[in-house]
Structures are given as C-alpha cells and as structure tokens.
Amino acid sequence: MKLAVAGGTGTVGMHVVEVARERGHEVVVLSRSAGVDLVTGSGLSDALSGVDAVVDVASTQTISAKESTAFFAAVTRNLLTEESAAGVGHHLALSIVGVDAAPHGYYAGKVKQESLVRAGAVPWTILRATQFHEFAAQIRSQTSFGPLTIIPRMVSQPIAAREVAERLVDLAEGPPAGRVADLGGPREERMAEMVRGYARAIGARGLVLEVPIPGAYGRAMRDGTLVITNDSDHGSQTFDQWSAAQAR
Ligand SMILES: NC(=O)c1ccc[n+]([C@@H]2O[C@H](COP(=O)([O-])OP(=O)(O)OC[C@H]3O[C@@H](n4cnc5c(N)ncnc54)[C@H](OP(=O)(O)O)[C@@H]3O)[C@@H](O)[C@H]2O)c1
C-alpha cells in the first residue's frame, strides 16, 4: 500500500518510514524538509495523490497551549481536508497516554488534534503511547545547565519509538479502528533515573537533580496519570536495553 507519514523525519516518524519500507510499502514523507508545510498546507495536495493511509506523527516543540493548539489544529485540518479531496481512506494519529487528564500546554494541542480527528470526515484510528525512551535524551538536552541537569519528578512507562512505529504500521495495514488500546513500555521508570542511566550509557558526567513540579501538571507527572493501565498493550524493550543499544 501507499502510506504518507506526516512528520516522517521526526523521532518516531523516521522509524515509521523505515518499518513501512521494510514491509514493502510505498512511503511519502510529509515534512518541511521534504517540501511539504503542514501548517500552511503548501505541497500537500500533490503529495497525497494515490495515498491509502496517512500516519500523522508531526509535532512542534512548545509548552504554550496557544502555540500547540494552533499547530495541531492547522496540521490536522489541512491533512483531513486534503485527504478527503484525494480519497484517502484512513487517517491515523499518534497521541499521548493521559493527554486529557494532565493540564500541560503542549497537551492542549493534542486534545484539539484528537477532537478534530474524531469529528472529521476521514475514517480514523487514534493510538495513544507513553513517552518514548528517546524522551530522556530530549528532556536532558532541554534542562541541562553546564554540568547540572534538572529533571521533574515524573513516573513514566517509556517505550522505544521503534515499537510505537511498528504498532502504527500494523494499524495502517488494517481498517480504521477508532481509539485503540494504549501502548506503553514494559515497566514504570522514574524520569530522573532514566536521565542518569542515559548519561551513564553515553559516558556523560554531571549532576542530575530531581525536583517536584508544583501544580496540577506536576501532580499528574508524579501520580501515575501518564502511565498505562491494565487494559493497555506493552512494548518489550526496556529503557536500559535501549540505552545500552544507543551507547553501542
Ligand atoms: N516524544 C514522545 O515521547 C512522544 C510520546 C507519545 C506521543 N508522541 C507524539 O508523537 C508525535 C511525534 O513526536 P516526535 O517527538 O517524534 O516529534 P519530532 O521528533 O519533534 O518530529 C516532528 C516532525 O514534525 C515535522 N514538522 C514540524 N513542523 C512541520 C510543518 N510545519 N510542516 C511539516 N512537517 C512539520 C518535522 O519535520 P520538519 O522539521 O522537516 O518539518 C518532524 O518530522 C507527536 O504527535 C507527539 O505528540 C510523542
């Protein structure tokens, strides 16, 4: 089949493209570096010609609810409009476990994205996943000040982005399924321990301080809102196994 991957150059998007190609699918990447701007819609209609399913893993880096909502609303509306025009039969969106229960600025955009997909004319599937193992490296790079890294007290159940990509391609190969079972990693981890483990694995030195974040979002990070429930599906690669593989 022919798949379009919105955000196919990103952390999980690269894996979606790789997995889909390994399985023999034709893949079109929708990203600015591939000549498609999903916010303005430029280049989108041509890129969707003959596409059977779109996997949306585009993202923006912001903690502002206004910016996040504007980004995900524009991207989702443009995708759904052009998918309808091109006769695309399946729209898949990747969301985040606990997104509607934790008041974070970025999550406001994800909630908007989910609501537009549900109300849209294109048959859809929404998969919610927990933080990727790769999140430890992302957050470390954003909160390091010289040798000091400050990490929020957070319980997560991280999963390898590659395993999320495999699930997304499985879902793209099937019919639109609505909201499917959440996907998380094999076990719960503390984010500060993940960051320490990642630093050890890549040979980085320095002090990692764990601090509780005040307010409702800080509580949600600590109290298990962002981890999966018993009804969810589990990936198999642990954070330690993933870190060791990165170090190699
Ligand atoms: N990171 C996590 O731990 C995590 C966990 C669960 C779910 N998710 C969800 O997974 C999705 C992907 O996250 P990620 O961390 O893999 O994202 P990412 O690494 O930040 O990648 C973002 C992608 O979006 C593309 N993009 C950004 N602005 C664009 C625009 N205006 N037009 C076209 N493409 C644009 C980027 O490509 P260009 O720069 O080339 O345009 C890139 O391919 C998001 O929806 C996120 O909410 C993430």
PDB file of N, CA and C and ligand atoms in Angstrom, residues 7-12 31-33 36-39 57-59 71 94-96 106 110 129-132 135 138, ligand 1:
ATOM      1  N   GLY A   7       5.410  14.170   9.345  1.00  0.00           N
ATOM      2  CA  GLY A   7       6.436  14.169  10.389  1.00  0.00           C
ATOM      3  C   GLY A   7       7.366  12.975  10.239  1.00  0.00           C
ATOM      4  N   GLY A   8       7.536  12.503   9.015  1.00  0.00           N
ATOM      5  CA  GLY A   8       8.333  11.295   8.753  1.00  0.00           C
ATOM      6  C   GLY A   8       9.832  11.476   8.936  1.00  0.00           C
ATOM      7  N   THR A   9      10.274  12.699   9.292  1.00  0.00           N
ATOM      8  CA  THR A   9      11.699  12.910   9.592  1.00  0.00           C
ATOM      9  C   THR A   9      11.932  13.033  11.097  1.00  0.00           C
ATOM     10  N   GLY A  10      10.869  12.912  11.910  1.00  0.00           N
ATOM     11  CA  GLY A  10      10.990  13.116  13.359  1.00  0.00           C
ATOM     12  C   GLY A  10      11.417  11.860  14.103  1.00  0.00           C
ATOM     13  N   THR A  11      11.408  11.952  15.425  1.00  0.00           N
ATOM     14  CA  THR A  11      11.913  10.869  16.289  1.00  0.00           C
ATOM     15  C   THR A  11      11.198   9.553  16.010  1.00  0.00           C
ATOM     16  N   VAL A  12       9.862   9.562  16.033  1.00  0.00           N
ATOM     17  CA  VAL A  12       9.138   8.321  15.743  1.00  0.00           C
ATOM     18  C   VAL A  12       8.870   8.197  14.244  1.00  0.00           C
ATOM     19  N   SER A  31       6.923  16.534   5.332  1.00  0.00           N
ATOM     20  CA  SER A  31       7.605  17.382   6.319  1.00  0.00           C
ATOM     21  C   SER A  31       8.180  18.559   5.547  1.00  0.00           C
ATOM     22  N   ARG A  32       8.568  19.603   6.281  1.00  0.00           N
ATOM     23  CA  ARG A  32       9.084  20.783   5.580  1.00  0.00           C
ATOM     24  C   ARG A  32      10.338  20.432   4.799  1.00  0.00           C
ATOM     25  N   SER A  33      11.190  19.570   5.405  1.00  0.00           N
ATOM     26  CA  SER A  33      12.432  19.231   4.693  1.00  0.00           C
ATOM     27  C   SER A  33      12.160  18.375   3.461  1.00  0.00           C
ATOM     28  N   VAL A  36       6.922  19.813   2.103  1.00  0.00           N
ATOM     29  CA  VAL A  36       5.504  19.953   2.456  1.00  0.00           C
ATOM     30  C   VAL A  36       5.403  20.687   3.788  1.00  0.00           C
ATOM     31  N   ASP A  37       4.680  21.817   3.791  1.00  0.00           N
ATOM     32  CA  ASP A  37       4.439  22.518   5.061  1.00  0.00           C
ATOM     33  C   ASP A  37       3.013  22.217   5.501  1.00  0.00           C
ATOM     34  N   LEU A  38       2.881  21.478   6.577  1.00  0.00           N
ATOM     35  CA  LEU A  38       1.558  21.024   7.029  1.00  0.00           C
ATOM     36  C   LEU A  38       0.773  22.146   7.696  1.00  0.00           C
ATOM     37  N   VAL A  39       1.444  23.204   8.133  1.00  0.00           N
ATOM     38  CA  VAL A  39       0.729  24.324   8.774  1.00  0.00           C
ATOM     39  C   VAL A  39       0.074  25.206   7.713  1.00  0.00           C
ATOM     40  N   VAL A  57       2.450  11.863  12.556  1.00  0.00           N
ATOM     41  CA  VAL A  57       3.350  11.953  13.711  1.00  0.00           C
ATOM     42  C   VAL A  57       4.140  13.263  13.645  1.00  0.00           C
ATOM     43  N   ALA A  58       3.489  14.295  13.088  1.00  0.00           N
ATOM     44  CA  ALA A  58       4.121  15.623  13.082  1.00  0.00           C
ATOM     45  C   ALA A  58       4.031  16.210  14.484  1.00  0.00           C
ATOM     46  N   SER A  59       4.951  17.112  14.799  1.00  0.00           N
ATOM     47  CA  SER A  59       4.920  17.733  16.125  1.00  0.00           C
ATOM     48  C   SER A  59       5.630  19.067  16.093  1.00  0.00           C
ATOM     49  N   PHE A  71      -0.858  24.891  16.175  1.00  0.00           N
ATOM     50  CA  PHE A  71      -0.120  23.962  15.310  1.00  0.00           C
ATOM     51  C   PHE A  71      -0.964  22.721  14.996  1.00  0.00           C
ATOM     52  N   LEU A  94      -1.107   9.790  16.210  1.00  0.00           N
ATOM     53  CA  LEU A  94      -0.447   9.318  17.428  1.00  0.00           C
ATOM     54  C   LEU A  94      -0.637  10.360  18.518  1.00  0.00           C
ATOM     55  N   SER A  95      -1.197   9.939  19.651  1.00  0.00           N
ATOM     56  CA  SER A  95      -1.395  10.852  20.770  1.00  0.00           C
ATOM     57  C   SER A  95      -0.652  10.307  21.995  1.00  0.00           C
ATOM     58  N   ILE A  96      -0.957  10.853  23.143  1.00  0.00           N
ATOM     59  CA  ILE A  96      -0.156  10.573  24.348  1.00  0.00           C
ATOM     60  C   ILE A  96      -1.059  10.074  25.467  1.00  0.00           C
ATOM     61  N   TYR A 106       1.376  21.849  25.958  1.00  0.00           N
ATOM     62  CA  TYR A 106       1.524  21.047  24.729  1.00  0.00           C
ATOM     63  C   TYR A 106       0.336  20.096  24.576  1.00  0.00           C
ATOM     64  N   LYS A 110      -2.734  18.501  21.622  1.00  0.00           N
ATOM     65  CA  LYS A 110      -3.009  17.094  21.316  1.00  0.00           C
ATOM     66  C   LYS A 110      -4.502  16.770  21.523  1.00  0.00           C
ATOM     67  N   ALA A 129       0.306   6.674  23.060  1.00  0.00           N
ATOM     68  CA  ALA A 129       1.500   5.986  23.574  1.00  0.00           C
ATOM     69  C   ALA A 129       2.072   6.794  24.734  1.00  0.00           C
ATOM     70  N   THR A 130       2.867   6.131  25.544  1.00  0.00           N
ATOM     71  CA  THR A 130       3.588   6.819  26.624  1.00  0.00           C
ATOM     72  C   THR A 130       4.822   7.511  26.031  1.00  0.00           C
ATOM     73  N   GLN A 131       5.598   8.170  26.892  1.00  0.00           N
ATOM     74  CA  GLN A 131       6.830   8.819  26.441  1.00  0.00           C
ATOM     75  C   GLN A 131       7.751   7.766  25.796  1.00  0.00           C
ATOM     76  N   PHE A 132       8.488   8.221  24.785  1.00  0.00           N
ATOM     77  CA  PHE A 132       9.467   7.333  24.150  1.00  0.00           C
ATOM     78  C   PHE A 132      10.712   7.244  25.045  1.00  0.00           C
ATOM     79  N   PHE A 135      12.790  10.228  24.905  1.00  0.00           N
ATOM     80  CA  PHE A 135      12.385  11.415  25.666  1.00  0.00           C
ATOM     81  C   PHE A 135      13.443  11.788  26.706  1.00  0.00           C
ATOM     82  N   GLN A 138      15.900  13.877  25.025  1.00  0.00           N
ATOM     83  CA  GLN A 138      15.303  15.170  24.650  1.00  0.00           C
ATOM     84  C   GLN A 138      15.194  16.075  25.867  1.00  0.00           C
TER      85      GLN A 138
HETATM   86  N1  LIG B   1       8.212  12.287  22.104  1.00  0.00           N
HETATM   87  C1  LIG B   1       7.470  11.476  22.881  1.00  0.00           C
HETATM   88  O1  LIG B   1       7.929  10.969  23.927  1.00  0.00           O
HETATM   89  C2  LIG B   1       6.034  11.159  22.451  1.00  0.00           C
HETATM   90  C3  LIG B   1       5.300  10.210  23.186  1.00  0.00           C
HETATM   91  C4  LIG B   1       3.995   9.878  22.766  1.00  0.00           C
HETATM   92  C5  LIG B   1       3.455  10.503  21.639  1.00  0.00           C
HETATM   93  N2  LIG B   1       4.202  11.444  20.974  1.00  0.00           N
HETATM   94  C6  LIG B   1       3.610  12.072  19.788  1.00  0.00           C
HETATM   95  O2  LIG B   1       4.330  11.577  18.665  1.00  0.00           O
HETATM   96  C7  LIG B   1       4.323  12.555  17.619  1.00  0.00           C
HETATM   97  C8  LIG B   1       5.736  12.729  17.107  1.00  0.00           C
HETATM   98  O3  LIG B   1       6.574  13.190  18.145  1.00  0.00           O
HETATM   99  P1  LIG B   1       8.161  13.255  17.921  1.00  0.00           P
HETATM  100  O4  LIG B   1       8.773  13.504  19.262  1.00  0.00           O
HETATM  101  O5  LIG B   1       8.578  12.080  17.097  1.00  0.00           O
HETATM  102  O6  LIG B   1       8.277  14.593  17.027  1.00  0.00           O
HETATM  103  P2  LIG B   1       9.594  15.310  16.496  1.00  0.00           P
HETATM  104  O7  LIG B   1      10.802  14.450  16.661  1.00  0.00           O
HETATM  105  O8  LIG B   1       9.620  16.687  17.111  1.00  0.00           O
HETATM  106  O9  LIG B   1       9.327  15.446  14.931  1.00  0.00           O
HETATM  107  C9  LIG B   1       8.427  16.394  14.439  1.00  0.00           C
HETATM  108  C10 LIG B   1       8.190  16.144  12.951  1.00  0.00           C
HETATM  109  O10 LIG B   1       7.204  17.091  12.502  1.00  0.00           O
HETATM  110  C11 LIG B   1       7.684  17.713  11.312  1.00  0.00           C
HETATM  111  N3  LIG B   1       7.146  19.065  11.237  1.00  0.00           N
HETATM  112  C12 LIG B   1       7.187  20.040  12.175  1.00  0.00           C
HETATM  113  N4  LIG B   1       6.583  21.158  11.714  1.00  0.00           N
HETATM  114  C13 LIG B   1       6.140  20.879  10.460  1.00  0.00           C
HETATM  115  C14 LIG B   1       5.442  21.618   9.468  1.00  0.00           C
HETATM  116  N5  LIG B   1       5.072  22.905   9.648  1.00  0.00           N
HETATM  117  N6  LIG B   1       5.169  21.012   8.290  1.00  0.00           N
HETATM  118  C15 LIG B   1       5.561  19.728   8.057  1.00  0.00           C
HETATM  119  N7  LIG B   1       6.195  18.970   8.964  1.00  0.00           N
HETATM  120  C16 LIG B   1       6.494  19.542  10.161  1.00  0.00           C
HETATM  121  C17 LIG B   1       9.210  17.702  11.456  1.00  0.00           C
HETATM  122  O11 LIG B   1       9.859  17.736  10.200  1.00  0.00           O
HETATM  123  P3  LIG B   1      10.480  19.084   9.535  1.00  0.00           P
HETATM  124  O12 LIG B   1      11.197  19.801  10.640  1.00  0.00           O
HETATM  125  O13 LIG B   1      11.339  18.569   8.433  1.00  0.00           O
HETATM  126  O14 LIG B   1       9.310  19.858   9.020  1.00  0.00           O
HETATM  127  C18 LIG B   1       9.419  16.317  12.083  1.00  0.00           C
HETATM  128  O15 LIG B   1       9.418  15.343  11.063  1.00  0.00           O
HETATM  129  C19 LIG B   1       3.706  13.827  18.222  1.00  0.00           C
HETATM  130  O16 LIG B   1       2.359  13.920  17.822  1.00  0.00           O
HETATM  131  C20 LIG B   1       3.787  13.588  19.721  1.00  0.00           C
HETATM  132  O17 LIG B   1       2.771  14.244  20.416  1.00  0.00           O
HETATM  133  C21 LIG B   1       5.464  11.767  21.338  1.00  0.00           C
END
